[in-house]
Amino acid sequence: MKRTFLMIACACAIFYVLSGCDSFYHPIEKDAVMVKAIPKGPDADSADDSPTLSQDTVTKLSLSGVNKIYHFNLTSDQVRIGIYSMTQKELNSLLTAMKENNKNYENFRAAGEVEKRALDRLGKRISRLTDGLTFVSLQVKTEPSRFEVLMNPKNGQVESIMQREAVYHSDTDGISAGEVFRKVGAYLEQIQGTVASFQLDYQYAYGSVEEFYFQSHEADASVIGITVDMKSGKLIGFDKDHMSRLWYYNHE
């Protein structure tokens, strides 16, 4: 049902032919990693000795990212935290399943093209995630809001943050399209540190949600997606190269 809804949503894609990503990144101190034990013996040379972030560090960085972009002040005591990781091989298997599902878009040409572009970019992003990807769920204990954070487990770079189950209130029946776009620009600057090098690539809307995708002129730059509630103009989240799709498909 959700995939059907997504197909209909994508069918509403509106392409913008405009000309044409710094990253949302938290530096990690050297002692913030948990080094995997290196076994001794005949198999020692084949051991995976690459450092990975500890769960405490992942929690800290996830909360820091959420607090930064939503202007919250959540602590680890105020949320229920779930953390797990997928290897690059598992991510590629998930991508294969997503591409197979894209065949369902055959009768929605515009939606199919949007999805194909998204999956192509996602594939390139996965090819760079040699240490896989960490999925973090932060469920606020006192309200229904939940945050989905995707993070590189090696260096702590945040690839996506989305807020789910939140109730967005607006004092009016909605704000103008111009005001929505102004807010989107402010969110992009907040997350990326600048908007000067970015141009809107395309956008599409479904329900009360609108997604804006921006691209820079830099070689092999990521597409940055900003998702907002159209009635209130509030930020729902952001992702790089459509990374939030991994969470959506992996939790169906």
PDB file of C-alpha atoms in Angstrom:
ATOM      1  CA  MET A   1       0.000   0.000   0.000  1.00  0.00           C
ATOM      2  CA  LYS A   2       2.823   2.371   0.932  1.00  0.00           C
ATOM      3  CA  ARG A   3       4.636   1.632  -2.302  1.00  0.00           C
ATOM      4  CA  THR A   4       1.487   2.308  -4.300  1.00  0.00           C
ATOM      5  CA  PHE A   5       1.135   5.604  -2.479  1.00  0.00           C
ATOM      6  CA  LEU A   6       4.739   6.430  -3.224  1.00  0.00           C
ATOM      7  CA  MET A   7       4.208   5.665  -6.909  1.00  0.00           C
ATOM      8  CA  ILE A   8       1.275   8.045  -7.040  1.00  0.00           C
ATOM      9  CA  ALA A   9       3.301  10.629  -5.178  1.00  0.00           C
ATOM     10  CA  CYS A  10       6.212  10.324  -7.545  1.00  0.00           C
ATOM     11  CA  ALA A  11       3.829  10.649 -10.486  1.00  0.00           C
ATOM     12  CA  CYS A  12       3.325  14.223  -9.343  1.00  0.00           C
ATOM     13  CA  ALA A  13       7.022  14.982  -9.848  1.00  0.00           C
ATOM     14  CA  ILE A  14       7.686  18.451 -11.198  1.00  0.00           C
ATOM     15  CA  PHE A  15      11.030  18.845 -12.915  1.00  0.00           C
ATOM     16  CA  TYR A  16      12.803  22.174 -12.854  1.00  0.00           C
ATOM     17  CA  VAL A  17      15.432  22.885 -15.495  1.00  0.00           C
ATOM     18  CA  LEU A  18      17.531  25.262 -13.467  1.00  0.00           C
ATOM     19  CA  SER A  19      21.295  25.518 -13.708  1.00  0.00           C
ATOM     20  CA  GLY A  20      22.630  22.732 -11.774  1.00  0.00           C
ATOM     21  CA  CYS A  21      27.146  19.502  -1.364  1.00  0.00           C
ATOM     22  CA  ASP A  22      29.303  20.329   1.660  1.00  0.00           C
ATOM     23  CA  SER A  23      28.286  17.810   4.240  1.00  0.00           C
ATOM     24  CA  PHE A  24      26.482  17.668   7.546  1.00  0.00           C
ATOM     25  CA  TYR A  25      29.396  16.256   9.494  1.00  0.00           C
ATOM     26  CA  HIS A  26      30.538  15.973  13.107  1.00  0.00           C
ATOM     27  CA  PRO A  27      34.318  15.605  13.607  1.00  0.00           C
ATOM     28  CA  ILE A  28      35.217  12.580  15.717  1.00  0.00           C
ATOM     29  CA  GLU A  29      37.960  12.579  18.312  1.00  0.00           C
ATOM     30  CA  LYS A  30      40.439   9.726  18.091  1.00  0.00           C
ATOM     31  CA  ASP A  31      39.308   8.184  21.377  1.00  0.00           C
ATOM     32  CA  ALA A  32      35.687   8.122  20.254  1.00  0.00           C
ATOM     33  CA  VAL A  33      36.114   4.943  18.211  1.00  0.00           C
ATOM     34  CA  MET A  34      35.897   1.362  19.369  1.00  0.00           C
ATOM     35  CA  VAL A  35      38.624  -0.686  17.701  1.00  0.00           C
ATOM     36  CA  LYS A  36      37.683  -4.270  16.898  1.00  0.00           C
ATOM     37  CA  ALA A  37      39.845  -6.891  18.558  1.00  0.00           C
ATOM     38  CA  ILE A  38      42.505  -8.380  16.281  1.00  0.00           C
ATOM     39  CA  PRO A  39      42.749 -12.138  16.865  1.00  0.00           C
ATOM     40  CA  LYS A  40      46.144 -13.795  17.024  1.00  0.00           C
ATOM     41  CA  GLY A  41      46.929 -16.962  15.181  1.00  0.00           C
ATOM     42  CA  PRO A  42      46.935 -18.236  11.580  1.00  0.00           C
ATOM     43  CA  ASP A  43      43.873 -16.186  10.593  1.00  0.00           C
ATOM     44  CA  ALA A  44      45.152 -12.927  12.036  1.00  0.00           C
ATOM     45  CA  ASP A  45      46.035 -11.437   8.642  1.00  0.00           C
ATOM     46  CA  SER A  46      42.435 -11.740   7.440  1.00  0.00           C
ATOM     47  CA  ALA A  47      40.905 -10.045  10.477  1.00  0.00           C
ATOM     48  CA  ASP A  48      38.814  -6.922   9.987  1.00  0.00           C
ATOM     49  CA  ASP A  49      40.668  -4.367  12.112  1.00  0.00           C
ATOM     50  CA  SER A  50      38.946  -1.213  10.849  1.00  0.00           C
ATOM     51  CA  PRO A  51      37.730   1.048  13.662  1.00  0.00           C
ATOM     52  CA  THR A  52      34.020   1.550  14.176  1.00  0.00           C
ATOM     53  CA  LEU A  53      32.204   4.029  16.354  1.00  0.00           C
ATOM     54  CA  SER A  54      31.096   2.923  19.794  1.00  0.00           C
ATOM     55  CA  GLN A  55      27.368   2.882  20.586  1.00  0.00           C
ATOM     56  CA  ASP A  56      27.872   5.769  23.012  1.00  0.00           C
ATOM     57  CA  THR A  57      29.444   7.848  20.252  1.00  0.00           C
ATOM     58  CA  VAL A  58      26.719   6.936  17.758  1.00  0.00           C
ATOM     59  CA  THR A  59      24.087   7.965  20.320  1.00  0.00           C
ATOM     60  CA  LYS A  60      25.873  11.227  21.075  1.00  0.00           C
ATOM     61  CA  LEU A  61      26.268  12.157  17.407  1.00  0.00           C
ATOM     62  CA  SER A  62      22.680  11.212  16.553  1.00  0.00           C
ATOM     63  CA  LEU A  63      21.291  13.355  19.365  1.00  0.00           C
ATOM     64  CA  SER A  64      23.629  16.193  18.411  1.00  0.00           C
ATOM     65  CA  GLY A  65      22.400  16.084  14.806  1.00  0.00           C
ATOM     66  CA  VAL A  66      18.734  16.003  15.812  1.00  0.00           C
ATOM     67  CA  ASN A  67      19.166  18.831  18.322  1.00  0.00           C
ATOM     68  CA  LYS A  68      21.048  20.934  15.790  1.00  0.00           C
ATOM     69  CA  ILE A  69      18.624  20.839  12.878  1.00  0.00           C
ATOM     70  CA  TYR A  70      15.385  20.855  14.906  1.00  0.00           C
ATOM     71  CA  HIS A  71      16.623  23.243  17.617  1.00  0.00           C
ATOM     72  CA  PHE A  72      15.844  20.715  20.338  1.00  0.00           C
ATOM     73  CA  ASN A  73      17.683  19.936  23.542  1.00  0.00           C
ATOM     74  CA  LEU A  74      17.045  16.206  23.870  1.00  0.00           C
ATOM     75  CA  THR A  75      19.218  14.036  26.092  1.00  0.00           C
ATOM     76  CA  SER A  76      19.788  10.296  25.989  1.00  0.00           C
ATOM     77  CA  ASP A  77      17.515   9.912  29.018  1.00  0.00           C
ATOM     78  CA  GLN A  78      14.585  11.370  27.077  1.00  0.00           C
ATOM     79  CA  VAL A  79      14.662   8.920  24.171  1.00  0.00           C
ATOM     80  CA  ARG A  80      14.539   5.200  23.537  1.00  0.00           C
ATOM     81  CA  ILE A  81      17.453   4.310  21.313  1.00  0.00           C
ATOM     82  CA  GLY A  82      17.749   1.512  18.769  1.00  0.00           C
ATOM     83  CA  ILE A  83      20.994   0.945  16.842  1.00  0.00           C
ATOM     84  CA  TYR A  84      21.956  -1.624  14.239  1.00  0.00           C
ATOM     85  CA  SER A  85      24.182  -1.740  11.164  1.00  0.00           C
ATOM     86  CA  MET A  86      24.131  -3.190   7.667  1.00  0.00           C
ATOM     87  CA  THR A  87      27.239  -4.152   5.713  1.00  0.00           C
ATOM     88  CA  GLN A  88      27.909  -2.795   2.249  1.00  0.00           C
ATOM     89  CA  LYS A  89      26.959  -6.208   0.830  1.00  0.00           C
ATOM     90  CA  GLU A  90      23.618  -6.097   2.656  1.00  0.00           C
ATOM     91  CA  LEU A  91      23.015  -2.549   1.417  1.00  0.00           C
ATOM     92  CA  ASN A  92      23.645  -3.668  -2.160  1.00  0.00           C
ATOM     93  CA  SER A  93      21.183  -6.539  -1.708  1.00  0.00           C
ATOM     94  CA  LEU A  94      18.595  -4.062  -0.456  1.00  0.00           C
ATOM     95  CA  LEU A  95      19.292  -1.811  -3.434  1.00  0.00           C
ATOM     96  CA  THR A  96      18.751  -4.744  -5.799  1.00  0.00           C
ATOM     97  CA  ALA A  97      15.332  -5.359  -4.218  1.00  0.00           C
ATOM     98  CA  MET A  98      14.506  -1.668  -4.580  1.00  0.00           C
ATOM     99  CA  LYS A  99      15.421  -1.743  -8.276  1.00  0.00           C
ATOM    100  CA  GLU A 100      13.250  -4.809  -8.749  1.00  0.00           C
ATOM    101  CA  ASN A 101      10.372  -2.959  -7.139  1.00  0.00           C
ATOM    102  CA  ASN A 102      10.940  -0.073  -9.544  1.00  0.00           C
ATOM    103  CA  LYS A 103       9.487  -2.244 -12.291  1.00  0.00           C
ATOM    104  CA  ASN A 104       6.123  -1.495 -10.701  1.00  0.00           C
ATOM    105  CA  TYR A 105       6.498   2.046 -12.019  1.00  0.00           C
ATOM    106  CA  GLU A 106       6.159   0.959 -15.669  1.00  0.00           C
ATOM    107  CA  ASN A 107       2.754   2.641 -15.984  1.00  0.00           C
ATOM    108  CA  PHE A 108       3.993   5.827 -14.327  1.00  0.00           C
ATOM    109  CA  ARG A 109       6.713   7.040 -16.653  1.00  0.00           C
ATOM    110  CA  ALA A 110       7.499  10.290 -14.817  1.00  0.00           C
ATOM    111  CA  ALA A 111       7.547   8.537 -11.444  1.00  0.00           C
ATOM    112  CA  GLY A 112       9.685   5.745 -12.856  1.00  0.00           C
ATOM    113  CA  GLU A 113      12.270   8.201 -14.164  1.00  0.00           C
ATOM    114  CA  VAL A 114      12.407   9.990 -10.807  1.00  0.00           C
ATOM    115  CA  GLU A 115      12.870   6.688  -9.002  1.00  0.00           C
ATOM    116  CA  LYS A 116      15.523   5.475 -11.454  1.00  0.00           C
ATOM    117  CA  ARG A 117      17.559   8.639 -10.957  1.00  0.00           C
ATOM    118  CA  ALA A 118      17.206   8.261  -7.208  1.00  0.00           C
ATOM    119  CA  LEU A 119      18.335   4.630  -7.205  1.00  0.00           C
ATOM    120  CA  ASP A 120      21.289   5.392  -9.485  1.00  0.00           C
ATOM    121  CA  ARG A 121      22.495   8.067  -7.079  1.00  0.00           C
ATOM    122  CA  LEU A 122      21.851   5.811  -4.122  1.00  0.00           C
ATOM    123  CA  GLY A 123      23.940   3.084  -5.726  1.00  0.00           C
ATOM    124  CA  LYS A 124      26.884   5.462  -6.130  1.00  0.00           C
ATOM    125  CA  ARG A 125      26.556   6.513  -2.494  1.00  0.00           C
ATOM    126  CA  ILE A 126      26.494   2.875  -1.315  1.00  0.00           C
ATOM    127  CA  SER A 127      29.657   2.159  -3.322  1.00  0.00           C
ATOM    128  CA  ARG A 128      31.454   4.629  -1.055  1.00  0.00           C
ATOM    129  CA  LEU A 129      30.077   3.127   2.169  1.00  0.00           C
ATOM    130  CA  THR A 130      32.768   0.474   2.488  1.00  0.00           C
ATOM    131  CA  ASP A 131      32.094   0.132   6.209  1.00  0.00           C
ATOM    132  CA  GLY A 132      28.347  -0.180   5.711  1.00  0.00           C
ATOM    133  CA  LEU A 133      25.713   2.015   7.335  1.00  0.00           C
ATOM    134  CA  THR A 134      24.379   2.448  10.868  1.00  0.00           C
ATOM    135  CA  PHE A 135      20.632   2.892  11.443  1.00  0.00           C
ATOM    136  CA  VAL A 136      19.648   4.792  14.601  1.00  0.00           C
ATOM    137  CA  SER A 137      16.100   5.196  15.905  1.00  0.00           C
ATOM    138  CA  LEU A 138      15.435   7.833  18.567  1.00  0.00           C
ATOM    139  CA  GLN A 139      11.937   7.561  20.012  1.00  0.00           C
ATOM    140  CA  VAL A 140      10.973  10.455  22.289  1.00  0.00           C
ATOM    141  CA  LYS A 141       9.491   8.980  25.484  1.00  0.00           C
ATOM    142  CA  THR A 142       6.970  11.750  26.157  1.00  0.00           C
ATOM    143  CA  GLU A 143       5.520  12.195  22.648  1.00  0.00           C
ATOM    144  CA  PRO A 144       5.022  10.244  19.418  1.00  0.00           C
ATOM    145  CA  SER A 145       7.941  11.873  17.581  1.00  0.00           C
ATOM    146  CA  ARG A 146      10.571   9.462  16.296  1.00  0.00           C
ATOM    147  CA  PHE A 147      13.821  10.288  14.502  1.00  0.00           C
ATOM    148  CA  GLU A 148      15.509   8.097  11.906  1.00  0.00           C
ATOM    149  CA  VAL A 149      19.242   8.754  11.615  1.00  0.00           C
ATOM    150  CA  LEU A 150      21.558   7.147   9.058  1.00  0.00           C
ATOM    151  CA  MET A 151      25.261   7.382   9.841  1.00  0.00           C
ATOM    152  CA  ASN A 152      28.587   6.257   8.422  1.00  0.00           C
ATOM    153  CA  PRO A 153      29.849   3.901  11.175  1.00  0.00           C
ATOM    154  CA  LYS A 154      33.495   4.718  10.526  1.00  0.00           C
ATOM    155  CA  ASN A 155      33.639   8.519  10.626  1.00  0.00           C
ATOM    156  CA  GLY A 156      30.282   9.587  12.076  1.00  0.00           C
ATOM    157  CA  GLN A 157      29.113  11.442   8.985  1.00  0.00           C
ATOM    158  CA  VAL A 158      25.330  11.803   9.084  1.00  0.00           C
ATOM    159  CA  GLU A 159      23.706  10.812   5.792  1.00  0.00           C
ATOM    160  CA  SER A 160      20.061  11.403   6.683  1.00  0.00           C
ATOM    161  CA  ILE A 161      17.767  12.518   9.510  1.00  0.00           C
ATOM    162  CA  MET A 162      13.983  12.265   9.284  1.00  0.00           C
ATOM    163  CA  GLN A 163      11.310  13.003  11.893  1.00  0.00           C
ATOM    164  CA  ARG A 164       8.314  10.664  11.884  1.00  0.00           C
ATOM    165  CA  GLU A 165       4.928  10.649  13.619  1.00  0.00           C
ATOM    166  CA  ALA A 166       5.242  14.341  14.472  1.00  0.00           C
ATOM    167  CA  VAL A 167       2.135  16.544  14.489  1.00  0.00           C
ATOM    168  CA  TYR A 168       2.774  19.789  12.628  1.00  0.00           C
ATOM    169  CA  HIS A 169       0.561  22.697  13.639  1.00  0.00           C
ATOM    170  CA  SER A 170      -0.040  25.863  11.667  1.00  0.00           C
ATOM    171  CA  ASP A 171      -1.854  28.977  12.863  1.00  0.00           C
ATOM    172  CA  THR A 172      -3.341  29.422   9.392  1.00  0.00           C
ATOM    173  CA  ASP A 173      -4.661  27.207   6.637  1.00  0.00           C
ATOM    174  CA  GLY A 174      -1.173  27.130   5.195  1.00  0.00           C
ATOM    175  CA  ILE A 175       1.664  29.355   4.037  1.00  0.00           C
ATOM    176  CA  SER A 176       2.483  30.487   0.520  1.00  0.00           C
ATOM    177  CA  ALA A 177       4.709  28.531  -1.829  1.00  0.00           C
ATOM    178  CA  GLY A 178       7.191  31.401  -1.715  1.00  0.00           C
ATOM    179  CA  GLU A 179       7.362  31.234   2.071  1.00  0.00           C
ATOM    180  CA  VAL A 180       7.845  27.454   1.950  1.00  0.00           C
ATOM    181  CA  PHE A 181      10.739  27.859  -0.462  1.00  0.00           C
ATOM    182  CA  ARG A 182      12.286  30.592   1.715  1.00  0.00           C
ATOM    183  CA  LYS A 183      12.162  28.245   4.697  1.00  0.00           C
ATOM    184  CA  VAL A 184      13.656  25.429   2.624  1.00  0.00           C
ATOM    185  CA  GLY A 185      16.574  27.689   1.708  1.00  0.00           C
ATOM    186  CA  ALA A 186      17.123  28.463   5.384  1.00  0.00           C
ATOM    187  CA  TYR A 187      17.095  24.742   6.242  1.00  0.00           C
ATOM    188  CA  LEU A 188      19.590  24.006   3.470  1.00  0.00           C
ATOM    189  CA  GLU A 189      21.927  26.715   4.741  1.00  0.00           C
ATOM    190  CA  GLN A 190      21.577  25.419   8.293  1.00  0.00           C
ATOM    191  CA  ILE A 191      22.469  21.866   7.265  1.00  0.00           C
ATOM    192  CA  GLN A 192      25.089  22.575   4.601  1.00  0.00           C
ATOM    193  CA  GLY A 193      26.466  25.891   5.832  1.00  0.00           C
ATOM    194  CA  THR A 194      25.736  27.631   2.513  1.00  0.00           C
ATOM    195  CA  VAL A 195      23.184  27.888  -0.277  1.00  0.00           C
ATOM    196  CA  ALA A 196      25.295  29.880  -2.729  1.00  0.00           C
ATOM    197  CA  SER A 197      26.524  26.887  -4.753  1.00  0.00           C
ATOM    198  CA  PHE A 198      23.217  25.032  -4.824  1.00  0.00           C
ATOM    199  CA  GLN A 199      20.461  25.026  -7.419  1.00  0.00           C
ATOM    200  CA  LEU A 200      17.082  23.316  -7.241  1.00  0.00           C
ATOM    201  CA  ASP A 201      17.206  20.130  -9.296  1.00  0.00           C
ATOM    202  CA  TYR A 202      13.606  18.977  -8.879  1.00  0.00           C
ATOM    203  CA  GLN A 203      10.824  18.626  -6.353  1.00  0.00           C
ATOM    204  CA  TYR A 204       7.611  16.693  -5.810  1.00  0.00           C
ATOM    205  CA  ALA A 205       4.755  16.701  -3.358  1.00  0.00           C
ATOM    206  CA  TYR A 206       2.478  14.095  -1.800  1.00  0.00           C
ATOM    207  CA  GLY A 207      -0.191  14.770   0.760  1.00  0.00           C
ATOM    208  CA  SER A 208       0.993  17.674   2.891  1.00  0.00           C
ATOM    209  CA  VAL A 209       4.650  16.797   2.321  1.00  0.00           C
ATOM    210  CA  GLU A 210       6.990  18.335  -0.243  1.00  0.00           C
ATOM    211  CA  GLU A 211      10.524  17.237  -1.093  1.00  0.00           C
ATOM    212  CA  PHE A 212      13.096  19.588  -2.619  1.00  0.00           C
ATOM    213  CA  TYR A 213      16.306  18.245  -4.166  1.00  0.00           C
ATOM    214  CA  PHE A 214      19.314  20.504  -4.602  1.00  0.00           C
ATOM    215  CA  GLN A 215      22.550  19.958  -6.486  1.00  0.00           C
ATOM    216  CA  SER A 216      25.801  21.924  -6.666  1.00  0.00           C
ATOM    217  CA  HIS A 217      28.133  22.410  -9.632  1.00  0.00           C
ATOM    218  CA  GLU A 218      30.913  20.481  -7.919  1.00  0.00           C
ATOM    219  CA  ALA A 219      32.031  17.261  -9.565  1.00  0.00           C
ATOM    220  CA  ASP A 220      30.263  14.159  -8.235  1.00  0.00           C
ATOM    221  CA  ALA A 221      28.474  16.233  -5.604  1.00  0.00           C
ATOM    222  CA  SER A 222      25.644  14.692  -3.651  1.00  0.00           C
ATOM    223  CA  VAL A 223      22.040  15.702  -4.181  1.00  0.00           C
ATOM    224  CA  ILE A 224      20.680  17.097  -0.916  1.00  0.00           C
ATOM    225  CA  GLY A 225      16.995  16.486  -0.236  1.00  0.00           C
ATOM    226  CA  ILE A 226      15.034  18.744   2.119  1.00  0.00           C
ATOM    227  CA  THR A 227      11.597  17.468   3.196  1.00  0.00           C
ATOM    228  CA  VAL A 228       9.056  19.864   4.711  1.00  0.00           C
ATOM    229  CA  ASP A 229       5.433  20.008   5.812  1.00  0.00           C
ATOM    230  CA  MET A 230       3.799  22.339   3.291  1.00  0.00           C
ATOM    231  CA  LYS A 231       1.094  23.735   5.582  1.00  0.00           C
ATOM    232  CA  SER A 232       3.401  24.802   8.386  1.00  0.00           C
ATOM    233  CA  GLY A 233       6.696  24.981   6.517  1.00  0.00           C
ATOM    234  CA  LYS A 234       8.356  22.951   9.285  1.00  0.00           C
ATOM    235  CA  LEU A 235      11.327  20.740   8.549  1.00  0.00           C
ATOM    236  CA  ILE A 236      10.682  16.993   8.428  1.00  0.00           C
ATOM    237  CA  GLY A 237      14.245  16.062   7.542  1.00  0.00           C
ATOM    238  CA  PHE A 238      17.051  15.838   5.013  1.00  0.00           C
ATOM    239  CA  ASP A 239      19.032  13.182   3.194  1.00  0.00           C
ATOM    240  CA  LYS A 240      21.931  12.786   0.784  1.00  0.00           C
ATOM    241  CA  ASP A 241      21.452  10.972  -2.510  1.00  0.00           C
ATOM    242  CA  HIS A 242      18.046   9.653  -1.383  1.00  0.00           C
ATOM    243  CA  MET A 243      19.518   7.699   1.532  1.00  0.00           C
ATOM    244  CA  SER A 244      16.257   7.817   3.522  1.00  0.00           C
ATOM    245  CA  ARG A 245      14.830   5.321   1.020  1.00  0.00           C
ATOM    246  CA  LEU A 246      17.054   2.662   2.605  1.00  0.00           C
ATOM    247  CA  TRP A 247      15.225   3.096   5.885  1.00  0.00           C
ATOM    248  CA  TYR A 248      11.813   3.093   4.199  1.00  0.00           C
ATOM    249  CA  TYR A 249      12.430  -0.136   2.260  1.00  0.00           C
ATOM    250  CA  ASN A 250      14.285  -1.878   5.079  1.00  0.00           C
ATOM    251  CA  HIS A 251      11.399  -1.332   7.519  1.00  0.00           C
ATOM    252  CA  GLU A 252       8.461  -2.327   5.305  1.00  0.00           C
TER     253      GLU A 252
END
